[in-house]
Amino acid sequence: MIFSRAFARPLAALLVGLALAGCGNDRSGGVSEPPPGEPEPPSAPTLTLDVEPATPQVGDDYLVRWRSTQATTCTAGGAWSGVRPATGDQRFAADAPGTVRYTLRCRGAGGEIQRSVDVEIGARPGEPEPPTLSLMVAPDELRLGDTYELSWTSDGAETCIAEEAWTGERPTQGREAVRAETLGERHHTLRCSGAGGQTQRRVSATVQPLPEEPEDPAVAARAEFERVRGLERGCCESAEGNR
């Protein structure tokens, strides 16, 4: 059978259209797979830290234990120091009455985590007790540039030493105003010593940035007017140059 040229062209166009439609509907493998999504962020590390027993007496031993997951490095602070494995334990001797703090900070691809544990070492019967100590901060949340107050009192202490965000010797009781000059956590530790040993306490204040001031509508409108005026001036100069 012989087809005329006028009939052949529409037929060819129809066949091409059917073929393209078939390719678009072929879901078995004709369409490429979508690109893979973003990889999941690494998990944040976890950390547990405890001591047994938590209230030993002078001359006893106690065990500090810790376990961390998703961490690559762990660093000890406070009453101990140096690098530690992600999981382990360490035995210590209770040499003197008082409070001993052990801190451990572990880091991994997903961030870092810190834990602290206190050991309250008691005196043997007949020996002097360690001094008592109370340390407070108010307020504990404030804005940059604000002032917060530290207050403390100790009974049975002869000397007190401030550490971390404040330093130097302090009286056994007092108040002190501190200006928040940096953002983030500000830690204050006070260690008081007496005939019965030493006791330390720690408080923290969180310093947040100042709130952003709302933009003046009049200033924003003026700026937009100047921007549009500049665009119009540029267009006019361009048009004059093309004449």
Coordinates of C-alpha atoms in Angstrom, one line a residue:
M1 CA 0.0 0.0 0.0
I2 CA 1.3 3.4 -0.9
F3 CA 0.8 6.3 1.6
S4 CA 0.6 9.9 0.4
R5 CA 3.1 12.4 1.8
A6 CA 0.3 14.4 3.5
F7 CA -0.8 11.3 5.5
A8 CA 2.7 10.1 6.4
R9 CA 3.8 13.2 8.3
P10 CA 0.9 13.2 10.8
L11 CA 1.3 9.5 11.3
A12 CA 5.0 9.8 12.1
A13 CA 4.3 12.6 14.6
L14 CA 1.7 10.4 16.3
L15 CA 4.1 7.5 16.6
V16 CA 6.8 9.7 18.1
G17 CA 4.4 11.1 20.6
L18 CA 3.3 7.6 21.7
A19 CA 6.9 6.5 22.1
L20 CA 7.8 9.5 24.3
A21 CA 4.7 8.9 26.4
G22 CA 5.7 5.3 26.9
C23 CA 9.2 6.3 28.1
G24 CA 7.7 8.8 30.6
N25 CA 5.4 6.1 32.0
D26 CA 8.1 3.4 32.3
R27 CA 8.7 3.3 36.0
S28 CA 10.6 0.0 36.0
G29 CA 14.0 1.5 35.1
G30 CA 13.6 4.1 32.4
V31 CA 13.6 7.0 34.8
S32 CA 16.8 7.6 36.8
E33 CA 16.7 7.3 40.6
P34 CA 16.6 10.6 42.5
P35 CA 19.8 11.7 44.1
P36 CA 20.3 10.5 47.7
G37 CA 19.3 12.8 50.5
E38 CA 21.6 14.5 52.9
P39 CA 23.4 12.2 55.3
E40 CA 22.1 12.0 58.8
P41 CA 24.0 14.2 61.3
P42 CA 26.2 12.2 63.8
S43 CA 24.7 11.3 67.1
A44 CA 25.5 13.4 70.2
P45 CA 27.8 11.6 72.7
T46 CA 26.3 10.3 76.0
L47 CA 28.1 10.1 79.3
T48 CA 27.4 8.7 82.8
L49 CA 29.6 9.4 85.8
D50 CA 29.2 8.1 89.3
V51 CA 31.1 7.2 92.5
E52 CA 30.8 4.4 95.0
P53 CA 30.6 5.0 97.9
A54 CA 29.6 8.6 97.6
T55 CA 30.3 9.4 101.3
P56 CA 33.4 7.6 102.4
Q57 CA 35.4 8.4 105.5
V58 CA 39.0 9.4 105.8
G59 CA 41.2 6.3 105.1
D60 CA 38.6 4.6 102.9
D61 CA 38.8 4.0 99.2
Y62 CA 36.2 4.9 96.6
L63 CA 35.7 4.1 93.0
V64 CA 34.9 6.6 90.2
R65 CA 33.2 5.0 87.2
W66 CA 32.2 6.4 83.8
R67 CA 30.8 5.3 80.4
S68 CA 30.5 7.3 77.2
T69 CA 29.1 6.4 73.8
Q70 CA 29.7 8.2 70.4
A71 CA 32.8 9.9 71.9
T72 CA 36.3 9.9 70.6
T73 CA 38.1 11.7 73.4
C74 CA 37.4 12.3 77.1
T75 CA 39.3 14.7 79.4
A76 CA 39.2 14.8 83.2
G77 CA 39.0 18.0 85.3
G78 CA 38.6 19.0 88.8
A79 CA 40.2 16.6 91.3
W80 CA 41.7 14.6 88.5
S81 CA 43.2 15.5 85.1
G82 CA 44.4 14.1 81.8
V83 CA 42.9 12.0 79.0
R84 CA 40.6 9.1 79.8
P85 CA 39.2 6.3 77.7
A86 CA 35.5 6.4 76.8
T87 CA 34.7 3.7 79.4
G88 CA 36.6 2.9 82.6
D89 CA 36.9 3.3 86.4
Q90 CA 39.6 4.6 88.8
R91 CA 40.1 4.1 92.5
F92 CA 41.0 6.9 94.9
A93 CA 42.0 7.2 98.6
A94 CA 40.0 9.5 100.9
D95 CA 42.9 11.4 102.4
A96 CA 41.2 14.3 104.1
P97 CA 37.6 15.3 105.0
G98 CA 35.7 17.6 102.6
T99 CA 34.1 17.7 99.2
V100 CA 36.0 16.5 96.2
R101 CA 34.6 17.1 92.6
Y102 CA 35.4 15.0 89.6
T103 CA 34.5 16.3 86.1
L104 CA 34.7 14.5 82.8
R105 CA 34.2 16.1 79.4
C106 CA 33.8 13.8 76.3
R107 CA 33.8 14.9 72.7
G108 CA 32.7 13.3 69.4
A109 CA 31.6 14.1 65.9
G110 CA 28.1 15.0 67.2
G111 CA 29.3 17.5 69.9
E112 CA 30.4 17.3 73.5
I113 CA 29.0 16.5 76.9
Q114 CA 30.2 17.1 80.5
R115 CA 29.3 15.5 83.8
S116 CA 30.5 16.1 87.4
V117 CA 30.2 14.1 90.6
D118 CA 31.0 15.1 94.2
V119 CA 32.5 12.9 96.9
E120 CA 31.7 13.9 100.4
I121 CA 34.5 12.6 102.6
G122 CA 33.7 12.4 106.3
A123 CA 36.0 12.6 109.2
R124 CA 36.6 9.7 111.5
P125 CA 34.9 9.8 114.9
G126 CA 36.8 12.2 117.2
E127 CA 38.3 14.2 114.3
P128 CA 37.1 17.7 113.4
E129 CA 34.4 18.0 110.7
P130 CA 35.0 19.8 107.4
P131 CA 33.6 23.3 107.2
T132 CA 30.1 23.9 106.0
L133 CA 29.6 26.1 102.9
S134 CA 26.6 27.7 101.1
L135 CA 27.1 29.5 97.8
M136 CA 24.2 31.1 95.8
V137 CA 23.8 33.2 92.7
A138 CA 20.9 35.5 91.7
P139 CA 19.7 35.9 89.1
D140 CA 21.0 32.8 87.4
E141 CA 19.8 33.9 83.9
L142 CA 20.4 37.5 82.7
R143 CA 21.3 39.6 79.6
L144 CA 24.7 40.8 78.5
G145 CA 25.8 43.8 80.5
D146 CA 23.5 43.1 83.5
T147 CA 24.8 42.4 87.0
Y148 CA 24.3 39.4 89.2
E149 CA 25.1 38.8 92.8
L150 CA 27.1 36.0 94.5
S151 CA 26.5 35.3 98.2
W152 CA 28.2 32.8 100.5
T153 CA 28.7 31.8 104.1
S154 CA 30.9 29.1 105.7
D155 CA 31.1 27.8 109.2
G156 CA 34.3 26.2 110.5
A157 CA 36.5 27.6 107.7
E158 CA 39.7 29.6 108.0
T159 CA 40.3 30.5 104.4
C160 CA 38.2 30.5 101.2
I161 CA 39.5 30.6 97.6
A162 CA 37.5 31.6 94.5
E163 CA 38.1 29.8 91.2
E164 CA 36.9 29.8 87.6
A165 CA 35.0 33.0 86.6
W166 CA 36.2 34.7 89.8
T167 CA 39.6 34.2 91.4
G168 CA 41.5 35.0 94.6
E169 CA 41.0 34.8 98.3
R170 CA 37.6 35.6 99.8
P171 CA 36.3 36.0 103.4
T172 CA 34.4 33.1 104.9
Q173 CA 31.1 35.0 104.3
G174 CA 30.1 37.8 102.0
R175 CA 28.4 39.2 98.9
E176 CA 29.8 40.2 95.6
A177 CA 28.3 41.9 92.5
V178 CA 29.6 40.6 89.1
R179 CA 28.9 42.3 85.7
A180 CA 28.1 39.9 82.8
E181 CA 30.6 40.8 80.2
T182 CA 30.7 37.6 78.1
L183 CA 28.0 35.3 76.7
G184 CA 27.4 31.8 77.8
E185 CA 27.8 29.9 81.1
R186 CA 29.8 31.6 83.8
H187 CA 30.9 29.1 86.5
H188 CA 31.9 30.2 90.0
T189 CA 33.6 27.8 92.5
L190 CA 34.4 28.6 96.1
R191 CA 36.7 26.3 98.2
C192 CA 36.8 26.8 101.9
S193 CA 39.3 25.1 104.2
G194 CA 39.5 24.6 108.0
A195 CA 40.9 22.3 110.6
G196 CA 38.5 19.5 109.5
G197 CA 39.4 19.7 105.8
Q198 CA 37.9 21.6 102.9
T199 CA 34.5 22.0 101.2
Q200 CA 33.7 23.5 97.8
R201 CA 30.6 24.6 96.1
R202 CA 29.9 25.7 92.5
V203 CA 27.1 27.9 91.0
S204 CA 26.5 29.0 87.4
A205 CA 24.9 32.0 85.7
T206 CA 23.7 32.0 82.0
V207 CA 24.4 35.2 80.1
Q208 CA 22.2 35.7 77.0
P209 CA 22.6 38.3 74.2
L210 CA 20.6 41.5 74.2
P211 CA 17.3 41.4 72.2
E212 CA 17.4 42.9 68.8
E213 CA 15.8 46.3 68.6
P214 CA 12.9 46.6 66.2
E215 CA 13.6 48.6 63.1
D216 CA 12.1 52.1 63.0
P217 CA 9.3 52.1 60.3
A218 CA 10.2 55.7 59.3
V219 CA 13.9 54.9 58.8
A220 CA 12.9 51.8 56.7
A221 CA 10.5 53.8 54.6
R222 CA 13.2 56.5 53.9
A223 CA 15.7 53.9 53.0
E224 CA 13.3 52.3 50.5
F225 CA 12.5 55.7 49.0
E226 CA 16.1 56.4 48.5
R227 CA 16.7 53.0 46.9
V228 CA 13.8 53.5 44.4
R229 CA 14.9 57.0 43.7
G230 CA 18.4 55.8 42.9
L231 CA 17.0 53.2 40.5
E232 CA 14.9 55.8 38.7
R233 CA 17.9 58.1 38.4
G234 CA 20.0 55.3 37.0
C235 CA 17.4 54.4 34.4
C236 CA 17.0 58.1 33.3
E237 CA 20.8 58.4 32.9
S238 CA 20.9 55.2 30.9
A239 CA 18.1 56.4 28.6
E240 CA 19.9 59.8 28.0
G241 CA 23.1 58.0 27.1
N242 CA 21.4 55.9 24.5
R243 CA 19.9 58.8 22.6

